CSV table of C-alpha atoms in Angstrom, one decimal:
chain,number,residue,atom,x,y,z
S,1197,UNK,CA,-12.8,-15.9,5.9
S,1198,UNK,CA,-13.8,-12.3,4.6
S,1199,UNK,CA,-11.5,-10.0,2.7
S,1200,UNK,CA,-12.4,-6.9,3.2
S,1201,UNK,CA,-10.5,-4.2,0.9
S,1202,UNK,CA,-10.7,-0.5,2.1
S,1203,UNK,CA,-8.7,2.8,2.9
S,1204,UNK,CA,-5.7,2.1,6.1
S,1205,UNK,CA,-7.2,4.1,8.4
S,1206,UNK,CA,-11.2,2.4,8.1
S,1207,UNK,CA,-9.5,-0.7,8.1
S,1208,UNK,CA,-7.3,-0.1,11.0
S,1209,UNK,CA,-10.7,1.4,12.7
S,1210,UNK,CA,-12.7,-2.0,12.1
S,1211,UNK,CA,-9.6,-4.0,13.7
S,1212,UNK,CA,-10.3,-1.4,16.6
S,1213,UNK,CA,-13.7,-2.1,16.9
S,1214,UNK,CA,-13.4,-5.8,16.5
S,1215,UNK,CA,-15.0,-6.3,13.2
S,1216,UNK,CA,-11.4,-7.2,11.2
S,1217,UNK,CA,-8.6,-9.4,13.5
S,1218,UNK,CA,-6.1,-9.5,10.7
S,1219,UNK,CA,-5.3,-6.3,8.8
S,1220,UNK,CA,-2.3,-5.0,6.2
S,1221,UNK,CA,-2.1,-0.9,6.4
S,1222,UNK,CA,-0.3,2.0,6.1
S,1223,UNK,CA,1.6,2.8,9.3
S,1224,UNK,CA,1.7,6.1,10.7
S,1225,UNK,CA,4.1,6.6,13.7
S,1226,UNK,CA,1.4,6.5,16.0
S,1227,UNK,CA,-0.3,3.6,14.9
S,1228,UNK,CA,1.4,0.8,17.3
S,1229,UNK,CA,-1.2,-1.0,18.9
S,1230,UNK,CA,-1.6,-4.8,17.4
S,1231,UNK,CA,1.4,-3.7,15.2
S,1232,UNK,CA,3.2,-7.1,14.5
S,1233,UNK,CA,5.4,-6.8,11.5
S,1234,UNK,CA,6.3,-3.5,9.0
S,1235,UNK,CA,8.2,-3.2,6.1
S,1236,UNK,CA,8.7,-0.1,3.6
S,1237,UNK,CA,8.0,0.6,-0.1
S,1238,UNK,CA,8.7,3.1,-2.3
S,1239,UNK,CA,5.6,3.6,-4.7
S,1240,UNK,CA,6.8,4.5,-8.4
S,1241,UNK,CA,4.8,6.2,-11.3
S,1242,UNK,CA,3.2,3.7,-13.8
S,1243,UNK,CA,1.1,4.0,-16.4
S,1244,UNK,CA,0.0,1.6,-19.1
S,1245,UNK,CA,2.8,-0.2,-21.3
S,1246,UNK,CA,1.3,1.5,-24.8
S,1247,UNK,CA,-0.4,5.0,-23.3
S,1248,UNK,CA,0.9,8.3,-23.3
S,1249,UNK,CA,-1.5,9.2,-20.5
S,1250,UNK,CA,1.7,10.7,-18.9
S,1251,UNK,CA,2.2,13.2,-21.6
S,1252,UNK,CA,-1.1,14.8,-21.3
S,1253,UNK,CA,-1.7,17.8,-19.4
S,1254,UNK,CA,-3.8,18.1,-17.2
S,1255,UNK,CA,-2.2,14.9,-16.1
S,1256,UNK,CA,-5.1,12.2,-15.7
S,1257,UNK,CA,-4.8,10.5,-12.8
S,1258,UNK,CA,-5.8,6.8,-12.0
S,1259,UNK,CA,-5.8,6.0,-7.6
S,1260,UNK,CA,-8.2,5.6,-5.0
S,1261,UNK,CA,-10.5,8.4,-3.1
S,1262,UNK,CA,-9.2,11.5,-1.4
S,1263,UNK,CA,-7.8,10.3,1.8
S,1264,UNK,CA,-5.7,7.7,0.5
S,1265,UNK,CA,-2.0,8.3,1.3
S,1266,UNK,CA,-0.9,7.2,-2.0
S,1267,UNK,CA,-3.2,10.4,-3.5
S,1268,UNK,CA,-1.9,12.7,-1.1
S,1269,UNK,CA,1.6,12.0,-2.5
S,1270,UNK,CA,0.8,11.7,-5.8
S,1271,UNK,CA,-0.6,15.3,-6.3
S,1272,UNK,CA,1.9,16.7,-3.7
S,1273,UNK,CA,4.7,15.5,-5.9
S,1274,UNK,CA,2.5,17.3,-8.7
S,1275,UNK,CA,2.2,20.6,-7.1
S,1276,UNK,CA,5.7,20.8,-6.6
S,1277,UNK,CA,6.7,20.7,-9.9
S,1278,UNK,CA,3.7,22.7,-11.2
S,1279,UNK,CA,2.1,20.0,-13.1
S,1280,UNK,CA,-1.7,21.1,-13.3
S,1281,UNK,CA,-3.7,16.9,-12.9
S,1282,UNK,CA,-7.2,15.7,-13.0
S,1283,UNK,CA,-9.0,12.8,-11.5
S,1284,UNK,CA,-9.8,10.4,-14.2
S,1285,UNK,CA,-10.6,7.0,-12.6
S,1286,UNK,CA,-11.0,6.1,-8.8
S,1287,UNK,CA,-11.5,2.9,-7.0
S,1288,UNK,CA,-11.0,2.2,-3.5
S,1289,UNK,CA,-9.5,-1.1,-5.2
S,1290,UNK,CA,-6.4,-1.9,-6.3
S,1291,UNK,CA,-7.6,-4.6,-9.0
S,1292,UNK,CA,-9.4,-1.8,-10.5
S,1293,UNK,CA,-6.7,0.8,-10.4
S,1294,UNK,CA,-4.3,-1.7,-12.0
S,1295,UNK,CA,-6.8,-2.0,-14.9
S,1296,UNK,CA,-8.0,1.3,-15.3
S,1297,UNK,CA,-3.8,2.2,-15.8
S,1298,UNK,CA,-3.0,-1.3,-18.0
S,1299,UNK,CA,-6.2,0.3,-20.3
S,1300,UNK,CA,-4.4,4.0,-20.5
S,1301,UNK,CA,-6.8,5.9,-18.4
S,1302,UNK,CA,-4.0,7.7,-16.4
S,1303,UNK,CA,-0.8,7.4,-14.8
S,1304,UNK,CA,-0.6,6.7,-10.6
S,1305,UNK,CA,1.8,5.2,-8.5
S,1306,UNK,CA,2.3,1.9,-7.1
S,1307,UNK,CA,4.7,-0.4,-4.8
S,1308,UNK,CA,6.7,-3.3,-6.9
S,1309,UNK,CA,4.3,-6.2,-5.4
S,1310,UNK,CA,1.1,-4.3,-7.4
S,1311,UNK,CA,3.0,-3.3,-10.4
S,1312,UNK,CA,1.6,-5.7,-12.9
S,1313,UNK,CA,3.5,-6.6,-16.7
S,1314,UNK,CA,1.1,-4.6,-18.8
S,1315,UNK,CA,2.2,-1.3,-16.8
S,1316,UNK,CA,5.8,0.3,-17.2
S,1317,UNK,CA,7.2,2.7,-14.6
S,1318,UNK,CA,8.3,6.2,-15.0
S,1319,UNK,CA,10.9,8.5,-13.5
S,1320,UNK,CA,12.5,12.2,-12.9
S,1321,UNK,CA,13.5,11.7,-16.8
S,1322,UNK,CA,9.5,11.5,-18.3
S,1323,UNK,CA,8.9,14.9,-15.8
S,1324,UNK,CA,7.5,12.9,-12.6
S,1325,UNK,CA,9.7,13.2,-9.2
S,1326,UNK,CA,10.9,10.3,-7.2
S,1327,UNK,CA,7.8,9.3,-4.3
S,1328,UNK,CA,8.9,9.1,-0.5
S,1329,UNK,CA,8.8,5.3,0.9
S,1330,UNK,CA,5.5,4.0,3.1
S,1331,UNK,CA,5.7,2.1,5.6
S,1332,UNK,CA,3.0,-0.6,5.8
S,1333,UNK,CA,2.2,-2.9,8.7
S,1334,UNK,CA,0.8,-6.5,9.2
S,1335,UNK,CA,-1.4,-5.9,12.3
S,1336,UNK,CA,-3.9,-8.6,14.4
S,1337,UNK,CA,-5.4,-9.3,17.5
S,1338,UNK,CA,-4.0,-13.0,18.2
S,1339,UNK,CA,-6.7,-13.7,20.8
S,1340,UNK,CA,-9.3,-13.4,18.7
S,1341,UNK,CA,-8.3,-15.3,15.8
S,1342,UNK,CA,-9.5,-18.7,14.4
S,1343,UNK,CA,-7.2,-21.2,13.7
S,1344,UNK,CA,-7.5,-20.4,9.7
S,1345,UNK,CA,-6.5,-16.7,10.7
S,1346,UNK,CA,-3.6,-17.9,12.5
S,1347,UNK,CA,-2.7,-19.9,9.7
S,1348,UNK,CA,-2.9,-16.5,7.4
S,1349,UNK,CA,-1.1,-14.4,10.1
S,1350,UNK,CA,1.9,-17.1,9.9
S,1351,UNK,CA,1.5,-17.9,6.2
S,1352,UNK,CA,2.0,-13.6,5.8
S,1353,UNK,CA,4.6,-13.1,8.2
S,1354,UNK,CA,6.7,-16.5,6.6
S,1355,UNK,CA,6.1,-14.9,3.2
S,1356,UNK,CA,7.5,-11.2,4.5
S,1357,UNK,CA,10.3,-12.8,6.0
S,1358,UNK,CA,11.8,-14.6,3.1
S,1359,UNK,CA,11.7,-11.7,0.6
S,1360,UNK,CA,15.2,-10.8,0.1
S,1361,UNK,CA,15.0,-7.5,-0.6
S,1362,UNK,CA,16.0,-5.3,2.3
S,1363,UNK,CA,13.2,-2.9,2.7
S,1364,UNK,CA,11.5,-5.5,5.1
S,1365,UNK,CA,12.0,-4.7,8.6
S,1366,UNK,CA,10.4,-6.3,11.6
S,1367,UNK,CA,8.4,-3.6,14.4
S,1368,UNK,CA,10.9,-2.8,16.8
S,1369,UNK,CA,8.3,-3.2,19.1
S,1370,UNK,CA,6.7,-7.1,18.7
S,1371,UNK,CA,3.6,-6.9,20.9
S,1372,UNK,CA,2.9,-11.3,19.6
S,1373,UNK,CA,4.8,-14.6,19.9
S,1374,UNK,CA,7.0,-14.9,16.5
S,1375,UNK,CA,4.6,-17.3,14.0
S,1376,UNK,CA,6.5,-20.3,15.2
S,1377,UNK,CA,4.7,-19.9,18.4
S,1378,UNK,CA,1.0,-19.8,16.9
């Protein structure tokens, strides 16, 4: 197996070209094809459980590189309420975003699965406005997978479809067999 950790749209492009058959990504409404299973988060501003990154202005900001969706609303939400930022620390991984905020680099936002214990969140009461909801998607091409990727694809779908929280919703439009079927 090889993990391959990038921006949605190149990863969705490598499952398109046949170099990925298993990918997690941002969904945009016209990204259906291979589409098995979404759910939605709602990203929340964190920074590190002893900084005051989020008092300082220009704002530092922790995230990945420019055309990640998360960025895009991060400094939209900024512009709105006239809060002047600056790029302090950018990784196009998440490991090294969760660090470079748990070390009081910067603030950024995150979903609750990446928020980790030495971050704490932060709301409309610290001067940072509430973040739409993403939508993410489990997408794959079932033909091509191995039997170990199958038993990822059923592993991840199993997982999505115990949480009990209620932001997990199936595509209305299932293009595979349910992972009982694999």
């Amino acid at each position: 197996m090889e993990v391959c950790c990038d921006l949605s749209a190149n990863l969705l492009e490598s499952l398109h070209s046949d170099q990925l058959n298993l990918v997690v990504a941002l969904v945009a409404e016209e990204q259906k094809q291979y589409l098995v299973q979404t759910w939605e988060e709602r990203p929340f501003w964190v920074v590190g459980k002893s900084s005051n990154a989020h008092t300082k202005s220009p704002l530092p900001l922790v995230g990945h590189f420019e055309n990640c969706e998360y960025r895009k609303r991060m400094t939209q939400a900024l512009k709105l309420k006239n809060r002047t930022w600056r790029s302090a620390y950018m990784s196009p991984e998440i490991t090294g975003v969760q660090q470079a905020v748990e070390a009081g680099l910067g603030v950024t936002a995150l979903t609750r699965p990446t928020l980790t214990k030495g971050m704490r969140t932060l709301s409309e009461n610290d001067g940072f406005p509430q973040l739409e909801k993403i939508r993410v998607g489990l997408f794959f091409k079932l033909p091509r997978m191995s039997e170990g990727g199958r038993e990822l694809a059923t592993r991840l779908i199993a997982s999505i479809d115990k949480s009990t929280d209620e932001h997990f919703v199936r595509a209305p439009h299932q293009e595979f067999p349910q992972h009982k079927e694999f």
